[in-house]
PDB file of C-alpha atoms in Angstrom:
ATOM      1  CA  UNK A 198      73.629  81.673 115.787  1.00 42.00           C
ATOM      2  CA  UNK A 199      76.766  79.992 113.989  1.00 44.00           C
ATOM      3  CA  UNK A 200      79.164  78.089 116.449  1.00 46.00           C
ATOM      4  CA  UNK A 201      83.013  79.777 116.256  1.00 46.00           C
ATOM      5  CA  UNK A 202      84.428  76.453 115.309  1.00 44.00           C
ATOM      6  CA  UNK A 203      88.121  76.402 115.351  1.00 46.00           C
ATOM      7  CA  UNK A 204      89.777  75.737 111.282  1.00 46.00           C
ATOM      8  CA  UNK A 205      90.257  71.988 110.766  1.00 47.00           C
ATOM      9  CA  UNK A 206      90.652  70.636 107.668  1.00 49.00           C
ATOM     10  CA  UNK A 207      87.353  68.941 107.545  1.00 52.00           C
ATOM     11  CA  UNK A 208      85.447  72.006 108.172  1.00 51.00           C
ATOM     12  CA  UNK A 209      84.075  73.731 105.417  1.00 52.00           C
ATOM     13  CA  UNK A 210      84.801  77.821 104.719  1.00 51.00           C
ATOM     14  CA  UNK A 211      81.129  78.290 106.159  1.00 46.00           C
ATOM     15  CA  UNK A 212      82.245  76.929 109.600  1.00 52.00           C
ATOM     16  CA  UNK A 213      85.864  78.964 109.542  1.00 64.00           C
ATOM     17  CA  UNK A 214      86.776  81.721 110.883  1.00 77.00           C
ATOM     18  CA  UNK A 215      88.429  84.070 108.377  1.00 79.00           C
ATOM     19  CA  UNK A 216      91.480  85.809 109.013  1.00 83.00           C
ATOM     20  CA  UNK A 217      90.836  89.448 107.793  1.00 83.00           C
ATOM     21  CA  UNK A 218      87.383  90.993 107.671  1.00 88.00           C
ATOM     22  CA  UNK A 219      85.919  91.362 103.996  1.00 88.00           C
ATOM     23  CA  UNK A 220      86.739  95.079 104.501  1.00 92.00           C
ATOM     24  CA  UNK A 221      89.839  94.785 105.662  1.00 92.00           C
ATOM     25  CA  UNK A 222      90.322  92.368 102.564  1.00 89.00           C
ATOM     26  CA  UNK A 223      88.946  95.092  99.759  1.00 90.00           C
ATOM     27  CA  UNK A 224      91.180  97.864 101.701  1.00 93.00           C
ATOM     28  CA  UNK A 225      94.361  96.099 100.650  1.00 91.00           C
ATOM     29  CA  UNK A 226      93.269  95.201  97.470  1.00 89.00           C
ATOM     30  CA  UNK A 227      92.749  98.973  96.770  1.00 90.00           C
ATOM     31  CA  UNK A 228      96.104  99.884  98.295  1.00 92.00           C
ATOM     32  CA  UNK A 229      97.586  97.186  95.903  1.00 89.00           C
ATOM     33  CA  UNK A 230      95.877  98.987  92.887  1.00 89.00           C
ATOM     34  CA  UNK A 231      96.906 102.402  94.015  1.00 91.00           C
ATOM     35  CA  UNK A 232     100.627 101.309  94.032  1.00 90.00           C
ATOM     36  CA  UNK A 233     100.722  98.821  91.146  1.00 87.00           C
ATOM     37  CA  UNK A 234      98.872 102.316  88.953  1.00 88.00           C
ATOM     38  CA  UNK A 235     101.561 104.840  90.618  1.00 90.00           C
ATOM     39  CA  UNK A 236     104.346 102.597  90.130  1.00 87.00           C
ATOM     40  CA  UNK A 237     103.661 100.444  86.645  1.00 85.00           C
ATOM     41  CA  UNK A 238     100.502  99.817  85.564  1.00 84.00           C
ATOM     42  CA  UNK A 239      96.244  98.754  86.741  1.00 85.00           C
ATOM     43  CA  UNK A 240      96.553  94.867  87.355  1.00 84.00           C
ATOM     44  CA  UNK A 241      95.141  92.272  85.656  1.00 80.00           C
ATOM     45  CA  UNK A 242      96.165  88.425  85.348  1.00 83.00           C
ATOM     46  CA  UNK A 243      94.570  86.178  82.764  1.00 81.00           C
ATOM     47  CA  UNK A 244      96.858  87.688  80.389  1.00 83.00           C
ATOM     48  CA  UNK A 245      99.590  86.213  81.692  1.00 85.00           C
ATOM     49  CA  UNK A 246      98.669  82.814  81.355  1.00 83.00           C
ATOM     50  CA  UNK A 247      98.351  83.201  77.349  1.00 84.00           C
ATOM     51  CA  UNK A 248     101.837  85.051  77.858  1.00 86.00           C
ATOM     52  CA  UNK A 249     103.434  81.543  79.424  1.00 87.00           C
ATOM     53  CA  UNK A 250     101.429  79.273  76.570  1.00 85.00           C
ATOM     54  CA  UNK A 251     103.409  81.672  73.920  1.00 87.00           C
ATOM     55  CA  UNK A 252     106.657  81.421  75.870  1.00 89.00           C
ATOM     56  CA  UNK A 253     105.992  77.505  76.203  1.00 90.00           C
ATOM     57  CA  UNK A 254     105.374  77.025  72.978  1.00 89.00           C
ATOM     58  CA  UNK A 255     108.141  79.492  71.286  1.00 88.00           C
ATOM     59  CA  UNK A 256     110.454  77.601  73.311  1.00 89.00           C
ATOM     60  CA  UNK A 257     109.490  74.391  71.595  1.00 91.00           C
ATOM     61  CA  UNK A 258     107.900  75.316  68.289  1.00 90.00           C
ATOM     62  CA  UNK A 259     109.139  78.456  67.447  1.00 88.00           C
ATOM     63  CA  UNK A 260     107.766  79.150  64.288  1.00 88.00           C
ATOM     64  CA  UNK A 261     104.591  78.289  65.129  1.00 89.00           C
ATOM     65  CA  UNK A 262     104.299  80.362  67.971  1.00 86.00           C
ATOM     66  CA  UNK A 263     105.684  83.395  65.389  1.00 86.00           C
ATOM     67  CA  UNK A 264     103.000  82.893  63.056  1.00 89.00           C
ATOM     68  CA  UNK A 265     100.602  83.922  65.626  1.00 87.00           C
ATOM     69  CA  UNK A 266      99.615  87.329  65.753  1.00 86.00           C
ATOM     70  CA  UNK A 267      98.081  87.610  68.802  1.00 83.00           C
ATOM     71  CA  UNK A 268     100.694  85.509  70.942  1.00 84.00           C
ATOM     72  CA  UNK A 269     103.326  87.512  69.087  1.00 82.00           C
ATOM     73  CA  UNK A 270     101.485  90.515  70.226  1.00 82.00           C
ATOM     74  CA  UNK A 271     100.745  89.300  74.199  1.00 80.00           C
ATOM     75  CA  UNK A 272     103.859  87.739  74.967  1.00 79.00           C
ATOM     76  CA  UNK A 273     106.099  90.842  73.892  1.00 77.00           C
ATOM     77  CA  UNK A 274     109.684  89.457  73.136  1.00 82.00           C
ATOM     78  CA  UNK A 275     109.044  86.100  74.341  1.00 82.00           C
ATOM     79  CA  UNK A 276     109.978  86.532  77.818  1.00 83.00           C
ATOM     80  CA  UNK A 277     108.183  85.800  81.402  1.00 84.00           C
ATOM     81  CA  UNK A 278     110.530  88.284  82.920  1.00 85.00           C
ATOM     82  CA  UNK A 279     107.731  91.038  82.983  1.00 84.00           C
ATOM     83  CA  UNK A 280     106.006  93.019  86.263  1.00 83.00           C
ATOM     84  CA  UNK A 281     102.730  91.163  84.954  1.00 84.00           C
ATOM     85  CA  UNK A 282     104.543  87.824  85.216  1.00 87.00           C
ATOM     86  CA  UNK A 283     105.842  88.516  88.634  1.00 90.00           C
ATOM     87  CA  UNK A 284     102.575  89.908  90.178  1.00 87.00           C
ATOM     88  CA  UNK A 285     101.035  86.701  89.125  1.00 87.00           C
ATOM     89  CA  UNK A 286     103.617  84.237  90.823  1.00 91.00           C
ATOM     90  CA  UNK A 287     103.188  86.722  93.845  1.00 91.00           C
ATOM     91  CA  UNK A 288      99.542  85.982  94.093  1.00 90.00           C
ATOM     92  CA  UNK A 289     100.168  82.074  94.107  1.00 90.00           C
ATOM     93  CA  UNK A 290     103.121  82.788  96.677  1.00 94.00           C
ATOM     94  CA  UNK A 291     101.144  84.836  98.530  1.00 93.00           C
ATOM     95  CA  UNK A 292      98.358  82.417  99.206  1.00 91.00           C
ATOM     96  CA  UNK A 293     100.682  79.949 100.318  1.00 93.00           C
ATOM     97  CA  UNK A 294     102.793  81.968 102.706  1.00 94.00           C
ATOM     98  CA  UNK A 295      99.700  82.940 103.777  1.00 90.00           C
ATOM     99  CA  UNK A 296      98.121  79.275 104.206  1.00 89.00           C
ATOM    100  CA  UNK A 297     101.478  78.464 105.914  1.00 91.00           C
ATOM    101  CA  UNK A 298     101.622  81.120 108.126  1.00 91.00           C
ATOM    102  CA  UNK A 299      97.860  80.425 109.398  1.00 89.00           C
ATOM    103  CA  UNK A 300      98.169  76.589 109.493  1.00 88.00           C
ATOM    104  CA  UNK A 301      95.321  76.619 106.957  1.00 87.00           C
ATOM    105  CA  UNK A 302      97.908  74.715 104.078  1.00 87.00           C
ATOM    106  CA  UNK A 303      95.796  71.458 103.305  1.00 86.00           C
ATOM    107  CA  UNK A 304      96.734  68.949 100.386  1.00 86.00           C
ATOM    108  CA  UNK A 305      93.043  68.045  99.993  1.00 86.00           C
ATOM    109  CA  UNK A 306      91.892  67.689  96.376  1.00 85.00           C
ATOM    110  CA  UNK A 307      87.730  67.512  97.407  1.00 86.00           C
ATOM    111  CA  UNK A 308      86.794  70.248  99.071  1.00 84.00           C
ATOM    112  CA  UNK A 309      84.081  69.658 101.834  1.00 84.00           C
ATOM    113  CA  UNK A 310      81.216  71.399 100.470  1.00 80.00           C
ATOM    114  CA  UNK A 311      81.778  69.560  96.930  1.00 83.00           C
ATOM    115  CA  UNK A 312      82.088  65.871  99.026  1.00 86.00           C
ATOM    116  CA  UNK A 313      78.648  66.941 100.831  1.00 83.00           C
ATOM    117  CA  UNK A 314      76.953  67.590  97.436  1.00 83.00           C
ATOM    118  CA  UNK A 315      78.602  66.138  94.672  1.00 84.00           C
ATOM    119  CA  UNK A 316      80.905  63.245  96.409  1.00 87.00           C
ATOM    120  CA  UNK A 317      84.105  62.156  97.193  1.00 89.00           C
ATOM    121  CA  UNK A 318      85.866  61.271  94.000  1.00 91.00           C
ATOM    122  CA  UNK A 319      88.822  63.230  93.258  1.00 91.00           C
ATOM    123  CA  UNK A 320      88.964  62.500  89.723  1.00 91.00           C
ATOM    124  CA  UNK A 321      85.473  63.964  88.847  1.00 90.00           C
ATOM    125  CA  UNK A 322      86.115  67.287  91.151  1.00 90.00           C
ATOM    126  CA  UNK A 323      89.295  68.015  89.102  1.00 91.00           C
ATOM    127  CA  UNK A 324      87.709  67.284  85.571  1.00 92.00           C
ATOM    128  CA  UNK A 325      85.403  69.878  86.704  1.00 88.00           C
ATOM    129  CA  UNK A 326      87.974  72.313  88.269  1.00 89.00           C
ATOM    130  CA  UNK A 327      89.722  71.567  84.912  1.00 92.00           C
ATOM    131  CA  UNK A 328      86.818  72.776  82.949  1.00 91.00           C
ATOM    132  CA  UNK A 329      85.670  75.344  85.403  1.00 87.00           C
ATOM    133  CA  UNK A 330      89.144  76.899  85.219  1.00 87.00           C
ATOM    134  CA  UNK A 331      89.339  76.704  81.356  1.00 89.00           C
ATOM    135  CA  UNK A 332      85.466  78.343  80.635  1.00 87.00           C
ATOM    136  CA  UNK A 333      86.535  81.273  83.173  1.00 83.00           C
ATOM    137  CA  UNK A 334      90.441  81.851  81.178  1.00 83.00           C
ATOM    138  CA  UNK A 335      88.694  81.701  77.861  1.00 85.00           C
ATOM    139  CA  UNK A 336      85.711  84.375  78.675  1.00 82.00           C
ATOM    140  CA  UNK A 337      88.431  86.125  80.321  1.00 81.00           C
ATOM    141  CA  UNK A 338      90.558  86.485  76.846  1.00 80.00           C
ATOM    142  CA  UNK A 339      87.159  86.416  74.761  1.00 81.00           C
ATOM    143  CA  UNK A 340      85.945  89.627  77.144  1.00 76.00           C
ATOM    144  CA  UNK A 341      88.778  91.308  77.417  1.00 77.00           C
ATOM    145  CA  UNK A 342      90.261  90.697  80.949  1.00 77.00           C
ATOM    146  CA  UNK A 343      89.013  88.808  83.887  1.00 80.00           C
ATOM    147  CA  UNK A 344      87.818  89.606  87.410  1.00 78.00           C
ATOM    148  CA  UNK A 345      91.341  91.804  88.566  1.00 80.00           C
ATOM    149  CA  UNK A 346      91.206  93.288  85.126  1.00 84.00           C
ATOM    150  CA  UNK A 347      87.843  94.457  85.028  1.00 85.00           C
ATOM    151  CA  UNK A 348      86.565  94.541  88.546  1.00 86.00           C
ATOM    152  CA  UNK A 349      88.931  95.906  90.253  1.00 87.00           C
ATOM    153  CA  UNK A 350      91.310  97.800  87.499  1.00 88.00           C
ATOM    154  CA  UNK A 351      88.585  98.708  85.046  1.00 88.00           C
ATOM    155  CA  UNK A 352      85.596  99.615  87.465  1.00 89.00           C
ATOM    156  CA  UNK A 353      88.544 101.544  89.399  1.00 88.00           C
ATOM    157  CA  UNK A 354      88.735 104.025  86.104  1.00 89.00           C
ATOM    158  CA  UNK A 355      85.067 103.651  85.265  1.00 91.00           C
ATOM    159  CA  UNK A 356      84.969 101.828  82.601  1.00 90.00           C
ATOM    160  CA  UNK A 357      81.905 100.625  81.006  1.00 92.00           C
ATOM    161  CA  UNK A 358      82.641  97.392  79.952  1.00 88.00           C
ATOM    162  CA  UNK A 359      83.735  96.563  83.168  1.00 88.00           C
ATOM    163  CA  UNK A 360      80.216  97.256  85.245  1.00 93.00           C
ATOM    164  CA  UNK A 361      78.992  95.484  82.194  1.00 91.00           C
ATOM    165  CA  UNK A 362      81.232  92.364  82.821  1.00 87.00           C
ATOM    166  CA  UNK A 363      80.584  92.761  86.682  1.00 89.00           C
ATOM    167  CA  UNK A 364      77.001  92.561  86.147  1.00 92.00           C
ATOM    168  CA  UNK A 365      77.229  89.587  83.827  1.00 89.00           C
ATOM    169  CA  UNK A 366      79.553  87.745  86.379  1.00 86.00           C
ATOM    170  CA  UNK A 367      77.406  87.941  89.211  1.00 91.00           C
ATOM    171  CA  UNK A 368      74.381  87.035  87.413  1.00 94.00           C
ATOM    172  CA  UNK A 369      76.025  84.071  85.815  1.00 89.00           C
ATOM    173  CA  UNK A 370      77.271  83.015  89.078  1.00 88.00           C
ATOM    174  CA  UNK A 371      73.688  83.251  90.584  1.00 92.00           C
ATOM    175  CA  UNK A 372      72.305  81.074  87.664  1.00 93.00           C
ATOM    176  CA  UNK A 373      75.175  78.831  87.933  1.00 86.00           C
ATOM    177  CA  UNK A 374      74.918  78.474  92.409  1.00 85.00           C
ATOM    178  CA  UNK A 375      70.830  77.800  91.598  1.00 87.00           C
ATOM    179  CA  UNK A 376      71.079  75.271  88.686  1.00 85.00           C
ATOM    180  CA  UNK A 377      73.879  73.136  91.008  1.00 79.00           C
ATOM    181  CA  UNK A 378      72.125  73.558  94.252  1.00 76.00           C
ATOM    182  CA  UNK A 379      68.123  73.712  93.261  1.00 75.00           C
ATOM    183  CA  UNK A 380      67.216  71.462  95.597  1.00 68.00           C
ATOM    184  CA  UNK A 381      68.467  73.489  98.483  1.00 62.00           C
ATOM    185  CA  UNK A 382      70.899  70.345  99.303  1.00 55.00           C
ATOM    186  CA  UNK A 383      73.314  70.072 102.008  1.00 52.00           C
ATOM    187  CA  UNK A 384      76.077  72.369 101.783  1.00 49.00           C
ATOM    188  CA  UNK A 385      73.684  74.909 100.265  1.00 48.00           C
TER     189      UNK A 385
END
């Protein structure tokens, strides 16, 4: 039986208490699709981020960033004043409100679990964050949308590609938890 051990920022998510149920998690997310489909649009996210890189770089270069078809094409009149845009910056303003408002804001840069397993150096967990974050945005593009896009907006209208993608995210993420903890070490 686990111990209810109260949050403290040494504690990993394991030993936390959470503050909504998983249900009561997915029953907002589906509320949030039902609105964001009524009212604009299904929701998805990676997009957005190759929307700011065209902005970015129209802003600077702005020739270069015309010769590009496909930034032309995703960031539609070189703006970030878009729903998309908006619902993005939401979901980082969210989770910090939310962090704030449950005294769960840390500035920690090694999570727990990763110190237990992999150590304490900061610089080696965010080279790997880094190129964690980058392999998940550029399957995301290459696939066609990433985890709101697919698994929650596509599977929503039954899309193929989307169980497809589900399927191949949760098995890759099984390989992925077994080949970094095979040994069954701590934090495991």
């Amino acid at each position: 039986m686990k111990k209810n051990i109260p949050n403290r920022p040494e504690a990993s998510h394991e030993e936390s208490n959470p503050v909504l149920s998983w249900w009561a998690g997915g029953i907002g997310i589906g509320l949030v699709l039902i609105v964001a489909v009524g009212l604009v649009q299904p929701i998805g996210v990676s997009t957005q981020y190759v929307v700011l890189d065209g902005v970015l770089l129209h802003a600077v270069l702005p020739d270069v960033a015309s010769r590009s078809s496909y930034l032309a094409k995703t960031a539609q009149g070189w703006t970030l004043a878009t729903y998309e845009f908006f619902f993005v910056l939401g979901i980082s303003l969210g989770a910090l409100v939310a962090a704030m408002a449950t005294a769960r804001f840390t500035t920690r840069v090694v999570p727990v679990e990763w110190r237990r397993r992999f150590g304490s150096n900061p610089g080696n967990r965010l080279v790997w964050s880094f190129l964690g974050g980058f392999l998940l945005l550029f399957g995301a593009r290459f696939g066609g949308g990433c985890t709101s896009g697919h698994m929650i907006s596509g599977i929503s209208q039954l899309a193929i590609s989307s169980f497809v993608f589900s399927a191949a995210l949760f098995i890759s993420g099984i390989i992925t938890a077994r080949v970094l903890y095979r040994d069954g070490g701590p934090g495991c």
